[in-house]
Amino acid sequence: ETGVTQSPTHLIKTRGQQVTLRCSSQSGHNTVSWYQQALGQGPQFIFQYYREEENGRGNFPPRFSGLQFPNYSSELNVNALELDDSALYLCASSWTGTDTQYFGPGTRLTVL
Amino acid sequence: KQEVTQIPAALSVPEGENLVLNCSFTDSAIYNLQWFRQDPGKGLTSLLLIQSSQREQTSGRLNASLDKSSGRSTLYIAASQPGDSATYLCAVRHNSGAGSYQLTFGKGTKLSVIP
C-alpha cells in the first residue's frame, strides 16, 4: 500500500472544457510529479513540484498547470481540453533524500 | 534528449519459463534506472531500482542488470507464473538534485504467461 491516492478515478469531458485532477501524497512527501500516459505508451513527464514550487517541466504547453499545497496534496489543471489529452494521469510522490517514488492508481480522462 | 526503448513490445511464454526483457537508453549520464510493473488501467509498482554505480539488483525471482556504458538494462524473470502477466516498464532518472525526480520511460513490454 503506497498511500498515494488520486481522484476522481475516471471522468469524461468535452473538448474545450477545463479539468482538475487531484493527488494526495504520503505524509511528509515534499515532491510530487505528474505524468500523462496515453494508451499503449509509457508515461510522459508533465511537471514536478517541490516545496510548493514548480521545479521541472516536460514538453507540455502552459494550459497544463499545477499546484502543490502545504499538506503535500496537489492538483493538475488542464484548460481548453483537446482530444489528445485523453489518457491516464499519474501522480508520484517522494521524499527528498530517498530514491523511491510512490505512484498513485491514476485518473483516466476521456475527452470527447 | 534521452530516449528509452524496450524490446520486445509484447511477449507470450508458457508458465515456468525463464525470460528476459530488454531496455536501452541513449544517454548514459543517468542517476538510476527502475523497472516497474503495470497492471491494465492501473498505476505503477516499482520492482527494482539500480543506482548508476551498481551492476545488478535482485528481488525474489527478479534480477535486473545495468550496463551504463552501453546504455542497456535487462530484467530477468525466473520460473514465470500467470500472475506475472502485466506490462513491464523501464525508466531512467536523470538527476540526483533535491526535487529532481523526473523519469523517462520506455513504452513497456506486455508479458503474457500462459498456464
Short mmCIF file of C-alpha atoms in Angstrom, two decimals:
data_model
loop_
_atom_site.label_atom_id
_atom_site.label_comp_id
_atom_site.label_asym_id
_atom_site.label_seq_id
_atom_site.Cartn_x
_atom_site.Cartn_y
_atom_site.Cartn_z
CA GLU A 1 0.00 0.00 0.00
CA THR A 2 1.70 3.18 -1.23
CA GLY A 3 -0.66 5.64 0.40
CA VAL A 4 -0.87 7.85 -2.71
CA THR A 5 -4.45 8.44 -3.78
CA GLN A 6 -5.91 10.17 -6.81
CA SER A 7 -9.37 11.46 -7.57
CA PRO A 8 -11.50 11.05 -9.47
CA THR A 9 -10.88 7.55 -10.82
CA HIS A 10 -12.48 8.29 -14.16
CA LEU A 11 -14.01 11.30 -15.80
CA ILE A 12 -15.34 12.33 -19.15
CA LYS A 13 -15.07 15.86 -20.53
CA THR A 14 -15.77 17.51 -23.84
CA ARG A 15 -13.28 19.37 -25.99
CA GLY A 16 -12.63 22.91 -24.78
CA GLN A 17 -13.59 22.26 -21.17
CA GLN A 18 -11.30 22.54 -18.17
CA VAL A 19 -10.46 19.76 -15.69
CA THR A 20 -8.84 19.48 -12.27
CA LEU A 21 -7.26 16.24 -11.11
CA ARG A 22 -6.21 15.68 -7.50
CA CYS A 23 -3.47 13.74 -5.80
CA SER A 24 -2.94 13.10 -2.11
CA SER A 25 0.64 12.19 -1.28
CA GLN A 26 2.01 10.20 1.61
CA SER A 27 2.55 12.19 4.77
CA GLY A 28 5.83 14.09 4.68
CA HIS A 29 6.48 13.69 0.97
CA ASN A 30 7.59 17.08 -0.29
CA THR A 31 7.90 16.32 -4.01
CA VAL A 32 5.13 15.40 -6.42
CA SER A 33 5.40 14.63 -10.10
CA TRP A 34 2.65 14.27 -12.71
CA TYR A 35 2.76 12.03 -15.75
CA GLN A 36 0.50 11.53 -18.76
CA GLN A 37 0.19 8.02 -20.16
CA ALA A 38 -1.59 7.65 -23.49
CA LEU A 39 -2.90 4.22 -24.44
CA GLY A 40 -0.07 1.87 -25.35
CA GLN A 41 2.62 4.38 -24.41
CA GLY A 42 4.93 4.88 -21.47
CA PRO A 43 4.23 7.72 -19.03
CA GLN A 44 5.40 11.16 -20.13
CA PHE A 45 6.66 13.64 -17.53
CA ILE A 46 4.43 16.73 -17.28
CA PHE A 47 5.95 18.63 -14.35
CA GLN A 48 7.16 18.36 -10.80
CA TYR A 49 6.55 20.39 -7.65
CA TYR A 50 8.99 20.67 -4.77
CA ARG A 51 8.00 22.56 -1.65
CA GLU A 52 5.03 24.12 -3.48
CA GLU A 53 7.01 25.43 -6.44
CA GLU A 54 7.29 24.02 -9.95
CA ASN A 55 10.90 22.95 -10.45
CA GLY A 56 10.82 20.89 -13.61
CA ARG A 57 8.62 20.67 -16.67
CA GLY A 58 8.36 18.32 -19.62
CA ASN A 59 7.27 19.14 -23.14
CA PHE A 60 3.71 20.19 -22.29
CA PRO A 61 2.01 23.50 -23.13
CA PRO A 62 1.12 26.13 -20.50
CA ARG A 63 -2.51 25.01 -20.46
CA PHE A 64 -1.21 22.23 -18.21
CA SER A 65 -0.68 23.77 -14.79
CA GLY A 66 -0.46 22.61 -11.23
CA LEU A 67 -0.47 23.42 -7.57
CA GLN A 68 1.06 21.81 -4.52
CA PHE A 69 -0.38 22.61 -1.11
CA PRO A 70 1.30 22.78 2.31
CA ASN A 71 -0.24 19.45 3.25
CA TYR A 72 1.52 17.96 0.17
CA SER A 73 -1.66 17.32 -1.75
CA SER A 74 -1.57 18.60 -5.31
CA GLU A 75 -3.66 19.40 -8.35
CA LEU A 76 -3.19 19.12 -12.09
CA ASN A 77 -5.27 21.56 -14.11
CA VAL A 78 -5.78 21.29 -17.84
CA ASN A 79 -7.50 24.09 -19.75
CA ALA A 80 -9.01 24.03 -23.24
CA LEU A 81 -9.10 20.25 -23.39
CA GLU A 82 -8.17 18.57 -26.66
CA LEU A 83 -8.99 15.06 -27.85
CA ASP A 84 -5.32 14.07 -27.47
CA ASP A 85 -5.48 14.86 -23.76
CA SER A 86 -7.36 11.58 -23.30
CA ALA A 87 -5.01 9.50 -21.17
CA LEU A 88 -4.25 8.03 -17.76
CA TYR A 89 -2.81 10.72 -15.50
CA LEU A 90 -0.47 9.51 -12.80
CA CYS A 91 0.98 11.32 -9.83
CA ALA A 92 4.02 10.18 -7.90
CA SER A 93 5.29 11.44 -4.57
CA SER A 94 8.65 11.18 -2.86
CA TRP A 95 10.73 12.50 0.00
CA THR A 96 13.96 14.35 -0.68
CA GLY A 97 16.95 12.18 0.08
CA THR A 98 15.32 8.95 -0.95
CA ASP A 99 15.16 7.34 -4.38
CA THR A 100 11.74 5.80 -4.12
CA GLN A 101 8.74 7.38 -5.82
CA TYR A 102 5.28 6.12 -4.98
CA PHE A 103 2.75 6.19 -7.78
CA GLY A 104 -0.97 6.62 -7.35
CA PRO A 105 -3.53 4.50 -9.22
CA GLY A 106 -4.18 7.21 -11.78
CA THR A 107 -7.13 9.14 -13.18
CA ARG A 108 -8.49 8.05 -16.56
CA LEU A 109 -9.54 11.15 -18.53
CA THR A 110 -11.61 10.80 -21.69
CA VAL A 111 -12.13 13.88 -23.87
CA LEU A 112 -14.98 13.66 -26.37
CA LYS B 1 17.23 14.15 -25.35
CA GLN B 2 17.05 10.85 -23.53
CA GLU B 3 15.20 8.05 -25.31
CA VAL B 4 14.32 4.72 -23.74
CA THR B 5 13.49 1.71 -25.90
CA GLN B 6 12.09 -1.61 -24.75
CA ILE B 7 12.23 -4.82 -26.73
CA PRO B 8 10.12 -6.81 -27.34
CA ALA B 9 6.87 -4.83 -27.24
CA ALA B 10 4.98 -8.00 -26.34
CA LEU B 11 5.96 -11.45 -25.19
CA SER B 12 3.96 -14.61 -24.59
CA VAL B 13 5.54 -17.54 -22.74
CA PRO B 14 4.35 -20.79 -21.14
CA GLU B 15 4.26 -20.96 -17.37
CA GLY B 16 7.57 -21.95 -15.79
CA GLU B 17 9.77 -20.48 -18.48
CA ASN B 18 12.62 -18.09 -17.68
CA LEU B 19 12.55 -14.86 -19.65
CA VAL B 20 14.49 -11.66 -20.30
CA LEU B 21 13.13 -8.20 -21.01
CA ASN B 22 15.41 -5.62 -22.58
CA CYS B 23 15.74 -1.88 -22.13
CA SER B 24 18.14 0.52 -23.82
CA PHE B 25 18.73 4.23 -23.31
CA THR B 26 20.58 6.76 -25.43
CA ASP B 27 22.22 8.97 -22.78
CA SER B 28 24.43 7.10 -20.30
CA ALA B 29 24.50 10.05 -17.84
CA ILE B 30 21.79 8.61 -15.63
CA TYR B 31 21.38 8.65 -11.88
CA ASN B 32 19.47 5.39 -11.61
CA LEU B 33 17.23 3.00 -13.52
CA GLN B 34 14.00 1.43 -12.37
CA TRP B 35 11.81 -1.39 -13.53
CA PHE B 36 8.09 -1.03 -12.91
CA ARG B 37 5.11 -3.31 -13.29
CA GLN B 38 1.75 -2.00 -14.50
CA ASP B 39 -1.47 -4.00 -14.49
CA PRO B 40 -4.15 -2.95 -17.02
CA GLY B 41 -5.55 0.52 -16.27
CA LYS B 42 -3.63 0.73 -13.01
CA GLY B 43 -0.75 2.69 -11.53
CA LEU B 44 2.88 1.66 -11.38
CA THR B 45 4.56 -0.65 -8.90
CA SER B 46 8.32 -0.36 -8.52
CA LEU B 47 10.05 -3.72 -8.84
CA LEU B 48 13.76 -2.96 -8.77
CA LEU B 49 15.91 0.15 -8.66
CA ILE B 50 19.56 0.10 -9.74
CA GLN B 51 21.86 3.00 -8.95
CA SER B 52 24.20 4.10 -11.73
CA SER B 53 27.15 2.71 -9.75
CA GLN B 54 25.59 -0.74 -9.42
CA ARG B 55 25.59 -3.64 -11.84
CA GLU B 56 22.54 -5.57 -10.67
CA GLN B 57 19.74 -5.90 -8.16
CA THR B 58 17.74 -8.95 -7.16
CA SER B 59 14.35 -9.43 -5.57
CA GLY B 60 12.92 -12.91 -5.35
CA ARG B 61 12.54 -14.30 -8.88
CA LEU B 62 13.53 -10.98 -10.43
CA ASN B 63 17.02 -9.88 -11.35
CA ALA B 64 17.84 -6.61 -13.08
CA SER B 65 21.22 -5.74 -14.56
CA LEU B 66 22.63 -2.43 -15.71
CA ASP B 67 25.43 -1.70 -18.17
CA LYS B 68 25.53 2.07 -18.09
CA SER B 69 28.38 2.44 -20.58
CA SER B 70 26.46 0.59 -23.27
CA GLY B 71 23.09 2.04 -22.28
CA ARG B 72 21.41 -1.28 -21.54
CA SER B 73 19.45 -2.98 -18.81
CA THR B 74 17.79 -6.36 -18.63
CA LEU B 75 15.08 -7.73 -16.37
CA TYR B 76 15.30 -11.47 -15.83
CA ILE B 77 12.23 -13.28 -14.53
CA ALA B 78 12.77 -16.84 -13.35
CA ALA B 79 10.13 -19.56 -13.39
CA SER B 80 7.39 -17.31 -14.76
CA GLN B 81 3.86 -17.57 -13.36
CA PRO B 82 0.47 -16.45 -14.74
CA GLY B 83 0.42 -13.76 -12.03
CA ASP B 84 3.46 -12.19 -13.69
CA SER B 85 1.29 -11.19 -16.65
CA ALA B 86 1.45 -7.40 -16.86
CA THR B 87 3.26 -4.61 -18.68
CA TYR B 88 6.83 -4.03 -17.54
CA LEU B 89 8.24 -0.52 -17.87
CA CYS B 90 11.82 0.62 -17.69
CA ALA B 91 12.57 4.20 -16.58
CA VAL B 92 15.72 6.26 -16.11
CA ARG B 93 16.20 9.14 -13.71
CA HIS B 94 18.50 11.87 -14.85
CA ASN B 95 19.39 13.98 -11.83
CA SER B 96 20.06 13.49 -8.17
CA GLY B 97 19.28 17.04 -7.07
CA ALA B 98 16.64 17.86 -4.48
CA GLY B 99 13.23 17.61 -6.00
CA SER B 100 14.55 16.28 -9.32
CA TYR B 101 12.75 13.01 -9.76
CA GLN B 102 11.92 13.27 -13.47
CA LEU B 103 11.78 9.84 -15.08
CA THR B 104 11.95 8.97 -18.77
CA PHE B 105 10.03 5.79 -19.54
CA GLY B 106 10.08 3.26 -22.32
CA LYS B 107 6.82 2.12 -23.89
CA GLY B 108 6.91 -1.14 -21.99
CA THR B 109 6.84 -4.86 -22.72
CA LYS B 110 3.47 -6.57 -22.36
CA LEU B 111 4.06 -10.00 -20.87
CA SER B 112 1.55 -12.84 -21.00
CA VAL B 113 2.30 -16.06 -19.12
CA ILE B 114 0.16 -18.91 -20.36
CA PRO B 115 -0.89 -21.55 -17.78
#
